[in-house]
Short mmCIF file of C-alpha atoms and ligand atoms in Angstrom, two decimals:
data_model
loop_
_atom_site.label_atom_id
_atom_site.label_comp_id
_atom_site.label_asym_id
_atom_site.label_seq_id
_atom_site.Cartn_x
_atom_site.Cartn_y
_atom_site.Cartn_z
CA MET A 25 -92.44 211.03 -6.37
CA ALA A 26 -94.70 209.04 -3.98
CA TYR A 27 -98.88 210.50 -2.12
CA ILE A 28 -98.01 209.76 1.05
CA ALA A 29 -100.54 210.89 4.01
CA VAL A 30 -98.78 211.05 7.58
CA ILE A 31 -101.23 210.67 10.81
CA GLY A 32 -100.24 212.33 13.40
CA THR A 33 -98.92 215.34 13.43
CA GLY A 34 -96.37 215.98 16.89
CA TYR A 35 -92.75 215.46 16.92
CA VAL A 36 -92.80 212.40 14.29
CA GLY A 37 -95.26 213.28 12.14
CA SER A 38 -95.00 217.11 11.29
CA VAL A 39 -90.91 216.55 11.08
CA SER A 40 -91.59 213.64 9.27
CA GLY A 41 -94.08 214.76 6.46
CA ALA A 42 -92.60 218.17 6.18
CA CYS A 43 -89.43 216.15 5.68
CA LEU A 44 -90.65 213.63 2.41
CA ALA A 45 -92.65 217.00 0.67
CA ASP A 46 -88.64 218.06 1.24
CA PHE A 47 -87.47 215.08 -0.73
CA GLY A 48 -90.33 215.72 -4.07
CA ASN A 49 -93.34 213.77 -2.08
CA TRP A 50 -96.67 214.78 -2.14
CA VAL A 51 -97.95 214.50 1.59
CA THR A 52 -101.25 215.42 3.12
CA CYS A 53 -101.16 215.51 7.78
CA VAL A 54 -103.56 213.99 9.32
CA ASP A 55 -104.38 215.35 12.79
CA LYS A 56 -107.76 214.31 15.50
CA ASP A 57 -105.92 217.84 17.43
CA ALA A 58 -108.36 220.42 15.17
CA GLU A 59 -106.00 223.79 16.94
CA LYS A 60 -102.35 221.83 15.89
CA ILE A 61 -103.62 221.42 12.45
CA ARG A 62 -105.15 225.22 12.52
CA SER A 63 -101.59 225.78 13.74
CA LEU A 64 -99.68 224.83 10.91
CA GLU A 65 -102.07 225.76 8.15
CA LYS A 66 -101.83 228.67 9.53
CA GLY A 67 -97.35 228.02 8.95
CA VAL A 68 -97.34 227.98 13.09
CA ILE A 69 -95.38 225.46 14.16
CA PRO A 70 -97.24 224.04 17.75
CA ILE A 71 -93.55 222.41 19.10
CA PHE A 72 -90.20 223.64 19.29
CA GLU A 73 -87.93 222.27 16.80
CA PRO A 74 -84.73 224.75 14.73
CA GLY A 75 -85.39 224.67 10.74
CA LEU A 76 -88.75 222.63 10.42
CA ASP A 77 -90.50 226.31 10.10
CA ALA A 78 -89.04 226.88 7.45
CA VAL A 79 -88.77 223.07 5.90
CA VAL A 80 -92.96 223.71 6.24
CA GLU A 81 -93.25 226.93 4.47
CA ARG A 82 -91.20 225.97 2.02
CA ASN A 83 -92.99 222.85 1.27
CA VAL A 84 -96.35 224.21 1.44
CA ARG A 85 -96.16 227.19 -0.94
CA ALA A 86 -94.70 224.18 -3.32
CA GLY A 87 -98.31 223.30 -2.53
CA ARG A 88 -96.62 219.30 -1.53
CA LEU A 89 -97.18 219.82 1.50
CA ARG A 90 -101.39 219.94 3.16
CA PHE A 91 -102.87 219.79 6.82
CA THR A 92 -106.24 217.89 7.87
CA THR A 93 -108.13 216.96 10.21
CA ASP A 94 -110.18 214.17 8.06
CA MET A 95 -108.62 211.11 8.15
CA ALA A 96 -111.37 209.36 6.15
CA ALA A 97 -110.42 211.70 3.08
CA ALA A 98 -106.65 211.73 2.73
CA VAL A 99 -106.69 207.56 3.47
CA LYS A 100 -109.21 207.72 -0.25
CA VAL A 101 -107.12 209.27 -1.85
CA HIS A 102 -102.89 208.78 -0.67
CA PRO A 103 -101.51 205.31 -1.67
CA ILE A 104 -99.41 205.67 0.84
CA VAL A 105 -100.35 206.45 5.14
CA PHE A 106 -97.97 206.89 7.85
CA ILE A 107 -98.96 205.82 10.93
CA ALA A 108 -96.90 208.35 13.45
CA VAL A 109 -99.44 208.29 16.44
CA GLY A 110 -97.78 208.32 19.98
CA THR A 111 -97.31 205.42 22.02
CA PRO A 112 -97.46 206.38 25.55
CA PRO A 113 -96.36 204.16 28.25
CA THR A 114 -99.91 202.26 30.25
CA GLU A 115 -99.56 201.41 34.88
CA ASP A 116 -97.04 198.76 33.64
CA GLY A 117 -94.34 200.11 31.90
CA SER A 118 -96.29 198.41 28.32
CA ALA A 119 -96.89 200.58 25.28
CA ASP A 120 -100.31 202.15 24.88
CA LEU A 121 -101.43 201.22 21.35
CA GLN A 122 -105.22 202.52 21.74
CA TYR A 123 -103.82 205.91 19.10
CA VAL A 124 -102.39 202.93 16.46
CA GLU A 125 -105.47 201.01 17.16
CA ALA A 126 -107.50 203.19 16.30
CA ALA A 127 -105.47 204.79 13.67
CA ALA A 128 -105.46 201.56 12.42
CA ARG A 129 -109.31 201.00 12.36
CA GLU A 130 -110.00 203.82 10.70
CA ILE A 131 -107.52 202.92 7.74
CA GLY A 132 -109.23 200.22 7.26
CA GLN A 133 -112.24 202.22 7.00
CA ALA A 134 -111.83 204.14 4.43
CA MET A 135 -109.67 202.89 1.84
CA GLU A 136 -110.54 202.13 -1.38
CA GLY A 137 -107.21 200.80 -3.33
CA TYR A 138 -104.15 199.40 -2.96
CA THR A 139 -102.04 200.91 0.35
CA VAL A 140 -99.35 200.14 2.17
CA VAL A 141 -99.70 201.06 5.90
CA VAL A 142 -95.99 202.89 7.18
CA ASP A 143 -95.74 201.95 11.26
CA LYS A 144 -93.46 205.37 11.97
CA SER A 145 -94.37 205.39 15.55
CA THR A 146 -92.48 203.02 18.28
CA VAL A 147 -93.82 199.76 18.73
CA PRO A 148 -94.25 196.54 20.33
CA ILE A 149 -92.92 193.48 18.73
CA GLY A 150 -95.20 191.56 17.04
CA THR A 151 -97.41 194.77 16.67
CA GLY A 152 -97.21 195.24 13.12
CA GLN A 153 -99.32 191.56 13.00
CA LYS A 154 -101.89 193.77 15.35
CA VAL A 155 -102.54 196.41 12.90
CA ILE A 156 -102.54 193.87 8.81
CA ARG A 157 -105.27 192.39 11.81
CA TRP A 158 -107.20 195.45 12.66
CA ILE A 159 -107.30 196.85 8.90
CA SER A 160 -108.65 193.22 8.20
CA GLU A 161 -111.07 193.44 10.88
CA GLU A 162 -112.48 196.83 9.46
CA LEU A 163 -112.54 195.36 5.32
CA HIS A 164 -114.26 192.14 6.91
CA GLN A 165 -116.51 194.89 8.90
CA ARG A 166 -117.04 195.47 4.56
CA GLY A 167 -117.83 193.18 2.95
CA ARG A 168 -114.62 194.96 1.34
CA ASP A 169 -110.98 192.70 -0.01
CA ILE A 170 -108.99 195.30 -1.37
CA PRO A 171 -104.85 194.65 -0.91
CA PHE A 172 -102.72 196.45 1.71
CA ASP A 173 -99.32 195.77 3.26
CA VAL A 174 -97.78 196.48 6.25
CA VAL A 175 -94.71 198.10 7.27
CA SER A 176 -92.72 198.26 9.74
CA ASN A 177 -89.83 202.25 9.48
CA PRO A 178 -89.40 202.89 12.44
CA GLU A 179 -87.67 206.56 12.90
CA PHE A 180 -84.47 207.12 14.91
CA LEU A 181 -84.63 210.92 14.74
CA ARG A 182 -83.81 213.77 17.83
CA GLU A 183 -86.18 216.15 18.87
CA GLY A 184 -83.66 219.85 18.84
CA SER A 185 -82.19 218.17 15.08
CA ALA A 186 -85.25 216.32 13.58
CA VAL A 187 -85.13 217.48 10.48
CA TYR A 188 -81.38 217.35 9.86
CA ASP A 189 -82.37 213.78 11.31
CA PHE A 190 -84.36 213.13 9.33
CA THR A 191 -82.50 214.07 5.96
CA HIS A 192 -79.37 212.74 6.76
CA PRO A 193 -80.05 209.13 8.29
CA ASP A 194 -77.07 207.14 9.50
CA ARG A 195 -79.57 204.59 7.87
CA VAL A 196 -83.73 203.51 6.90
CA VAL A 197 -84.67 200.55 8.31
CA ILE A 198 -87.88 198.89 6.29
CA GLY A 199 -89.73 195.74 7.64
CA THR A 200 -92.84 194.17 5.25
CA ASP A 201 -92.86 190.36 3.75
CA GLY A 202 -94.56 192.89 0.37
CA GLU A 203 -91.87 193.03 -2.94
CA THR A 204 -94.16 195.51 -3.70
CA ALA A 205 -93.94 197.81 -0.65
CA ARG A 206 -90.72 197.41 -0.60
CA LYS A 207 -90.55 199.17 -3.70
CA ILE A 208 -92.70 201.72 -3.36
CA MET A 209 -90.81 202.55 0.46
CA LYS A 210 -87.42 202.93 -2.06
CA ASP A 211 -89.61 205.93 -4.01
CA VAL A 212 -90.06 207.21 -0.95
CA TYR A 213 -87.08 207.31 -0.07
CA ARG A 214 -85.64 207.88 -3.25
CA SER A 215 -83.40 211.19 -2.27
CA LEU A 216 -81.67 209.33 0.72
CA TYR A 217 -81.27 206.21 -1.44
CA LEU A 218 -78.74 208.17 -4.21
CA ASN A 219 -76.99 209.68 -1.62
CA GLU A 220 -76.83 206.36 -1.16
CA THR A 221 -77.91 206.10 2.97
CA PRO A 222 -77.68 202.40 4.06
CA PHE A 223 -81.04 200.64 3.68
CA ILE A 224 -82.28 197.96 5.98
CA GLU A 225 -83.98 195.48 4.37
CA THR A 226 -85.81 192.65 7.16
CA ASN A 227 -89.03 192.05 7.84
CA LEU A 228 -91.60 193.37 10.30
CA GLU A 229 -90.80 191.72 13.62
CA SER A 230 -86.69 192.81 12.92
CA ALA A 231 -87.39 196.20 12.00
CA GLU A 232 -89.64 196.63 15.78
CA MET A 233 -87.48 195.27 17.53
CA ILE A 234 -84.12 197.62 15.58
CA LYS A 235 -85.55 200.46 17.12
CA TYR A 236 -86.18 199.66 20.46
CA ALA A 237 -83.23 197.87 20.82
CA ALA A 238 -81.47 201.14 19.58
CA ASN A 239 -83.25 202.77 22.28
CA ALA A 240 -82.16 200.55 24.52
CA PHE A 241 -78.43 199.94 24.38
CA LEU A 242 -77.97 204.03 24.61
CA ALA A 243 -79.85 204.20 27.89
CA VAL A 244 -77.27 201.59 28.73
CA LYS A 245 -74.57 203.96 27.76
CA ILE A 246 -75.84 207.12 29.50
CA SER A 247 -76.46 205.05 32.48
CA PHE A 248 -72.65 203.34 32.30
CA ILE A 249 -71.16 206.99 32.42
CA ASN A 250 -73.49 208.11 35.14
CA GLU A 251 -72.65 205.17 37.50
CA ILE A 252 -69.32 205.25 36.54
CA ALA A 253 -69.59 208.84 37.34
CA ASN A 254 -70.57 208.26 40.65
CA LEU A 255 -67.50 205.97 41.49
CA CYS A 256 -65.03 208.78 40.26
CA GLU A 257 -66.66 210.79 42.96
CA LYS A 258 -66.10 208.39 45.62
CA ALA A 259 -62.63 207.21 44.40
CA GLY A 260 -60.73 210.33 43.03
CA ALA A 261 -61.24 209.69 39.93
CA ASN A 262 -62.45 212.72 36.55
CA VAL A 263 -64.97 211.51 34.72
CA GLN A 264 -64.93 213.81 31.81
CA ASP A 265 -60.96 212.50 31.16
CA VAL A 266 -62.62 208.74 31.49
CA ALA A 267 -65.42 209.04 29.35
CA LYS A 268 -62.81 211.05 26.98
CA ALA A 269 -60.07 208.55 26.71
CA LEU A 270 -62.94 205.85 26.24
CA GLY A 271 -64.12 207.69 23.47
CA ARG A 272 -60.65 207.28 21.01
CA ASP A 273 -61.44 203.13 22.10
CA GLY A 274 -63.50 202.46 18.01
CA ARG A 275 -65.45 200.06 19.70
CA ILE A 276 -66.54 201.69 22.52
CA GLY A 277 -67.16 205.79 20.46
CA PRO A 278 -67.54 209.34 22.25
CA LYS A 279 -71.28 209.53 21.88
CA PHE A 280 -73.72 209.25 24.99
CA LEU A 281 -71.06 209.28 27.32
CA HIS A 282 -71.76 212.10 28.83
CA PRO A 283 -72.55 211.43 32.41
CA GLY A 284 -75.52 213.60 33.79
CA PRO A 285 -78.93 213.98 35.47
CA GLY A 286 -80.60 210.54 34.27
CA TYR A 287 -81.78 210.18 30.68
CA GLY A 288 -85.81 212.20 29.92
CA GLY A 289 -87.74 213.08 26.89
CA SER A 290 -90.13 210.73 25.33
CA CYS A 291 -88.45 207.61 23.72
CA PHE A 292 -85.91 206.15 25.91
CA PRO A 293 -87.38 205.65 29.42
CA LYS A 294 -90.90 204.46 27.72
CA ASP A 295 -88.94 202.59 25.33
CA THR A 296 -87.15 200.43 28.06
CA ARG A 297 -89.54 199.34 30.14
CA ALA A 298 -92.05 198.25 26.92
CA LEU A 299 -88.72 196.75 27.01
CA ALA A 300 -88.19 195.03 29.34
CA ASN A 301 -91.61 194.07 30.20
CA ILE A 302 -91.80 192.34 26.37
CA GLY A 303 -89.04 190.29 27.65
CA ARG A 304 -90.43 189.31 30.59
CA ALA A 305 -93.41 188.32 28.42
CA CYS A 306 -91.88 185.97 26.60
CA GLY A 307 -89.76 185.03 29.68
CA GLU A 308 -86.98 186.33 27.93
CA PRO A 309 -85.80 189.07 31.14
CA LEU A 310 -83.74 191.66 29.68
CA GLY A 311 -81.16 192.24 32.73
CA ILE A 312 -79.37 195.31 31.67
CA VAL A 313 -82.43 196.75 30.28
CA GLU A 314 -84.20 196.33 33.90
CA THR A 315 -81.06 197.43 35.13
CA VAL A 316 -80.45 200.92 33.29
CA ILE A 317 -84.03 201.48 33.76
CA ALA A 318 -83.28 201.51 38.14
CA SER A 319 -80.26 203.09 37.74
CA ASN A 320 -81.46 206.17 35.72
CA GLU A 321 -84.39 206.61 38.80
CA ARG A 322 -81.47 206.42 41.33
CA GLN A 323 -79.37 208.78 38.66
CA LYS A 324 -82.67 211.55 39.42
CA LEU A 325 -83.12 211.30 42.98
CA ARG A 326 -79.19 211.44 43.70
CA MET A 327 -78.68 214.68 41.77
CA VAL A 328 -81.56 215.86 45.11
CA ASP A 329 -79.33 214.61 47.28
CA LYS A 330 -76.49 215.51 46.22
CA ILE A 331 -77.73 219.58 46.13
CA GLU A 332 -78.77 218.82 50.34
CA ALA A 333 -75.93 216.49 51.11
CA GLY A 334 -74.41 220.85 49.52
CA LEU A 335 -76.37 222.63 50.97
CA GLY A 336 -77.67 221.43 53.89
CA SER A 337 -81.04 221.24 55.17
CA LEU A 338 -83.43 222.02 52.20
CA SER A 339 -86.27 223.38 54.24
CA GLY A 340 -87.37 227.21 53.67
CA LYS A 341 -84.05 227.80 50.88
CA THR A 342 -84.33 228.66 47.73
CA ILE A 343 -82.78 227.07 44.50
CA ALA A 344 -82.68 228.31 40.61
CA ILE A 345 -83.25 225.79 38.56
CA LEU A 346 -81.88 226.72 34.93
CA GLY A 347 -82.64 223.90 31.89
CA LEU A 348 -86.40 222.29 32.28
CA ALA A 349 -86.52 220.34 29.24
CA PHE A 350 -85.11 217.15 28.65
CA LYS A 351 -82.45 218.01 26.35
CA ALA A 352 -81.39 221.12 25.04
CA ASN A 353 -82.97 222.32 21.39
CA THR A 354 -86.42 221.20 22.38
CA ASP A 355 -89.01 221.97 24.13
CA ASP A 356 -90.12 218.77 25.28
CA MET A 357 -90.52 218.05 29.20
CA ARG A 358 -91.35 214.36 28.60
CA GLU A 359 -90.12 212.84 32.04
CA SER A 360 -87.41 214.95 31.58
CA PRO A 361 -85.27 214.36 34.83
CA ALA A 362 -86.26 217.90 36.33
CA ILE A 363 -89.55 217.48 36.48
CA THR A 364 -88.56 214.33 39.38
CA ILE A 365 -85.90 216.63 40.90
CA ALA A 366 -87.84 219.71 41.24
CA GLU A 367 -90.33 217.26 42.78
CA GLY A 368 -87.91 215.89 44.64
CA LEU A 369 -86.76 219.41 46.20
CA VAL A 370 -90.17 220.79 46.97
CA LYS A 371 -90.73 217.60 49.03
CA ARG A 372 -87.45 218.25 51.49
CA GLY A 373 -89.01 222.19 51.60
CA ALA A 374 -87.41 224.46 49.19
CA ARG A 375 -88.85 226.68 47.04
CA LEU A 376 -87.94 226.60 43.27
CA ARG A 377 -87.61 229.48 40.48
CA LEU A 378 -87.16 228.25 37.44
CA TRP A 379 -86.18 229.25 33.69
CA ASP A 380 -86.04 227.72 30.30
CA PRO A 381 -85.18 229.41 27.12
CA ALA A 382 -88.07 226.63 25.28
CA ALA A 383 -90.15 224.85 28.31
CA MET A 384 -91.80 227.26 30.25
CA LYS A 385 -95.00 227.10 28.80
CA GLU A 386 -94.42 222.83 29.39
CA ALA A 387 -93.85 223.65 32.89
CA ALA A 388 -96.04 225.79 33.79
CA TRP A 389 -98.63 222.99 33.46
CA ARG A 390 -96.02 220.53 34.33
CA LEU A 391 -94.78 220.90 37.23
CA ALA A 392 -98.36 222.67 38.16
CA ALA A 393 -98.79 220.67 41.62
CA LEU A 394 -95.49 221.68 42.50
CA ALA A 395 -96.98 224.69 43.33
CA GLU A 396 -99.24 224.93 46.50
CA PRO A 397 -99.07 227.18 49.26
CA GLU A 398 -97.86 229.73 47.14
CA GLY A 399 -95.10 230.70 46.36
CA THR A 400 -93.30 227.93 45.66
CA LEU A 401 -92.38 228.04 42.12
CA TYR A 402 -91.62 231.56 40.45
CA PHE A 403 -91.51 231.17 37.00
CA ALA A 404 -88.50 233.43 35.63
CA ALA A 405 -88.34 236.01 33.16
CA ASP A 406 -84.42 235.31 32.52
CA GLU A 407 -81.59 232.72 33.51
CA TYR A 408 -80.24 235.98 35.69
CA ASP A 409 -84.04 237.02 37.07
CA ALA A 410 -84.03 232.74 38.54
CA LEU A 411 -80.99 233.34 39.58
CA LYS A 412 -82.17 236.33 42.54
CA ASP A 413 -81.15 236.04 45.99
CA ALA A 414 -81.31 231.77 44.90
CA CYS A 415 -78.67 230.82 47.62
CA ALA A 416 -77.55 228.22 44.46
CA LEU A 417 -78.10 227.24 41.04
CA VAL A 418 -78.70 223.99 39.61
CA LEU A 419 -78.09 223.73 36.01
CA LEU A 420 -80.03 221.16 34.35
CA THR A 421 -79.98 221.54 30.24
CA GLU A 422 -76.67 221.73 28.08
CA TRP A 423 -78.56 225.09 26.55
CA ASN A 424 -76.35 227.02 24.49
CA GLN A 425 -77.41 229.86 25.82
CA LEU A 426 -76.85 228.30 29.54
CA ARG A 427 -72.91 227.53 28.13
CA ASN A 428 -71.45 231.16 29.00
CA LEU A 429 -73.49 232.38 31.37
CA ASP A 430 -71.26 235.47 33.22
CA LEU A 431 -70.73 233.47 36.42
CA THR A 432 -70.08 237.03 38.17
CA ARG A 433 -73.15 238.14 37.97
CA VAL A 434 -74.89 234.48 38.67
CA LYS A 435 -71.75 234.89 42.38
CA SER A 436 -73.56 238.66 42.75
CA LEU A 437 -77.55 237.43 42.41
CA LEU A 438 -77.05 234.27 44.14
CA SER A 439 -77.69 234.92 47.41
CA LEU A 440 -75.13 232.12 48.24
CA PRO A 441 -72.58 230.32 45.91
CA TYR A 442 -74.18 227.04 45.44
CA PHE A 443 -73.31 225.49 41.55
CA PHE A 444 -74.46 222.59 40.77
CA ASP A 445 -73.92 221.92 36.63
CA LEU A 446 -75.71 219.07 37.01
CA ARG A 447 -74.27 218.80 33.03
CA ASN A 448 -71.25 219.06 33.93
CA ILE A 449 -70.76 222.17 31.25
CA TYR A 450 -67.78 224.95 33.19
CA GLN A 451 -64.34 223.87 34.53
CA ARG A 452 -64.76 223.81 38.40
CA GLU A 453 -61.40 226.69 37.72
CA GLU A 454 -63.50 228.82 35.84
CA ALA A 455 -66.43 229.22 38.96
CA GLU A 456 -63.97 228.53 42.04
CA ALA A 457 -62.17 231.50 40.15
CA VAL A 458 -65.34 234.00 40.92
CA GLY A 459 -66.43 232.96 44.48
CA LEU A 460 -68.48 229.66 43.22
CA ARG A 461 -68.39 226.92 45.46
CA TYR A 462 -68.82 224.12 42.11
CA TYR A 463 -70.04 220.34 42.23
CA GLY A 464 -70.51 218.39 39.34
CA VAL A 465 -71.23 215.53 38.31
CA GLY A 466 -68.16 212.92 38.88
CA LYS A 467 -65.60 214.93 38.76
P1 LIG B 23 -96.89 212.88 19.96
O1 LIG B 23 -97.61 212.36 20.84
O2 LIG B 23 -95.49 214.61 19.74
O3 LIG B 23 -97.83 213.22 18.90
C1 LIG B 23 -98.97 212.72 17.97
C2 LIG B 23 -100.09 213.26 17.52
O4 LIG B 23 -100.71 212.06 16.87
C3 LIG B 23 -100.25 213.74 18.25
O5 LIG B 23 -100.27 215.57 17.00
C4 LIG B 23 -101.79 213.50 18.49
O6 LIG B 23 -102.80 214.34 17.96
C5 LIG B 23 -101.60 212.86 16.54
N1 LIG B 23 -102.71 211.99 16.83
C6 LIG B 23 -103.24 209.81 18.02
N2 LIG B 23 -104.03 209.64 16.94
C7 LIG B 23 -104.52 209.84 16.30
C8 LIG B 23 -105.66 209.28 15.06
N3 LIG B 23 -106.19 208.43 15.20
N4 LIG B 23 -105.85 210.01 14.28
C9 LIG B 23 -104.90 211.19 13.81
N5 LIG B 23 -103.84 211.69 15.11
C10 LIG B 23 -103.94 210.82 15.42
O7 LIG B 23 -95.83 211.65 19.25
P2 LIG B 23 -94.58 211.81 19.10
O8 LIG B 23 -93.46 212.11 19.97
O9 LIG B 23 -94.30 212.37 17.54
O10 LIG B 23 -94.33 210.02 18.84
C11 LIG B 23 -95.28 209.55 17.77
C12 LIG B 23 -94.33 208.09 18.12
O11 LIG B 23 -93.11 208.54 17.36
C13 LIG B 23 -94.36 206.84 19.64
O12 LIG B 23 -94.28 206.18 18.66
C14 LIG B 23 -92.48 207.41 19.56
O13 LIG B 23 -91.65 206.78 20.71
C15 LIG B 23 -91.88 207.37 18.28
N6 LIG B 23 -90.86 207.93 18.15
C16 LIG B 23 -90.85 209.23 18.69
C17 LIG B 23 -89.66 210.55 18.48
C18 LIG B 23 -89.71 211.72 19.38
O14 LIG B 23 -88.46 211.80 19.30
N7 LIG B 23 -90.25 212.16 20.32
C19 LIG B 23 -88.36 209.36 18.08
C20 LIG B 23 -88.35 208.81 17.08
C21 LIG B 23 -89.72 207.60 17.69
#
């Protein structure tokens, strides 16, 4: 059992805090966003993350989980402090470390005894050393000599299944040079340790590199199958058969071989750009990663071309988009392909009818710039409302709710029978059987 403060209660901080409490630790979650904290205190989870509400409720009731905006007070009394703040991309693609620096400095200003500072945010290689420097500078300012260790403990959870992923990780990475900190981290994750989850113990820099390398590799896999899909379309092959056979090869594996409109979200786009940046800065450019970034941008725009090639000029046409979140089971639209595709369609003169099971609130502000002239965007009440009098359905997110559409009803609501299934959810035969003109990716 450990006493932990978690700084930042976004997607990673809220899940980490709640699940660490579920492991039997005493956790205080801190955020500078007072509205978020008020909402969490009332048991209202500000993000859409299945199962998180139950974990929060259970642990708040047990007294193991608390929320506060008072970082100094939390740091003073907790010997372990996780940093889980955002590391968004800057204009040149590198990671913006201002929130990590602010958190580290605030820790240095407030800590009173030996503290293990755990970096859970995804940060460039070398950031752990900077965190040591920032905390030391603040302690120096205070004229205090308080011992502390910094640990890199990257997070691999997937939004949409974050609670499961946090509690059933493929591995836990602990990067530190401090022997005491290493022991304390094992105590924090004691429940997993007893379940024989593999622990990778290494130094700070390797742990930081592991997270970027993992995300870059997955992005490579997605872009690889997207390019194979594009070639399949030209060559008369079916990418789903190709991917199935590839995935059966134990050296390759079946995951991340689903072609689609390009990867998005808060991690892959920013982390690949940040890693490419680090490579260039170190004089070791990562050609594969650079190529994947460009390939993914092309893939999103290719979807706009595909729709135009099917429909002809988009000027004045109304198109329904179902699915706006970057993937199913989240309301997160950060760098969602839906944004680029919606922009591309509107630029070419289309009007859009939009719907998503969870991301409507996000879409309202993220797509606000496209709303002029009036009537360009319509935010629908449900999936079938979105289809009314649209000349095409574009399916962009693989929500379960969208896997089982009544295709006869779809056909009857559309003014023209075009169906762009950009997640390859449906079979061409079933769509064509009701009179829809079907376009998938790579088949
Ligand atoms: P987020 O933007 O959802 O949340 C960050 C939170 O930190 C916000 O609530 C913000 O108010 C708070 N914050 C910022 N500075 C603060 C400060 N000084 N004091 C207190 N609170 C502060 O971000 P996220 O998606 O949770 O990502 C956090 C980190 O985890 C990033 O580095 C990200 O790359 C990494 N990560 C994210 C995922 C994911 O699926 N979202 C997965 C693995 C790793």
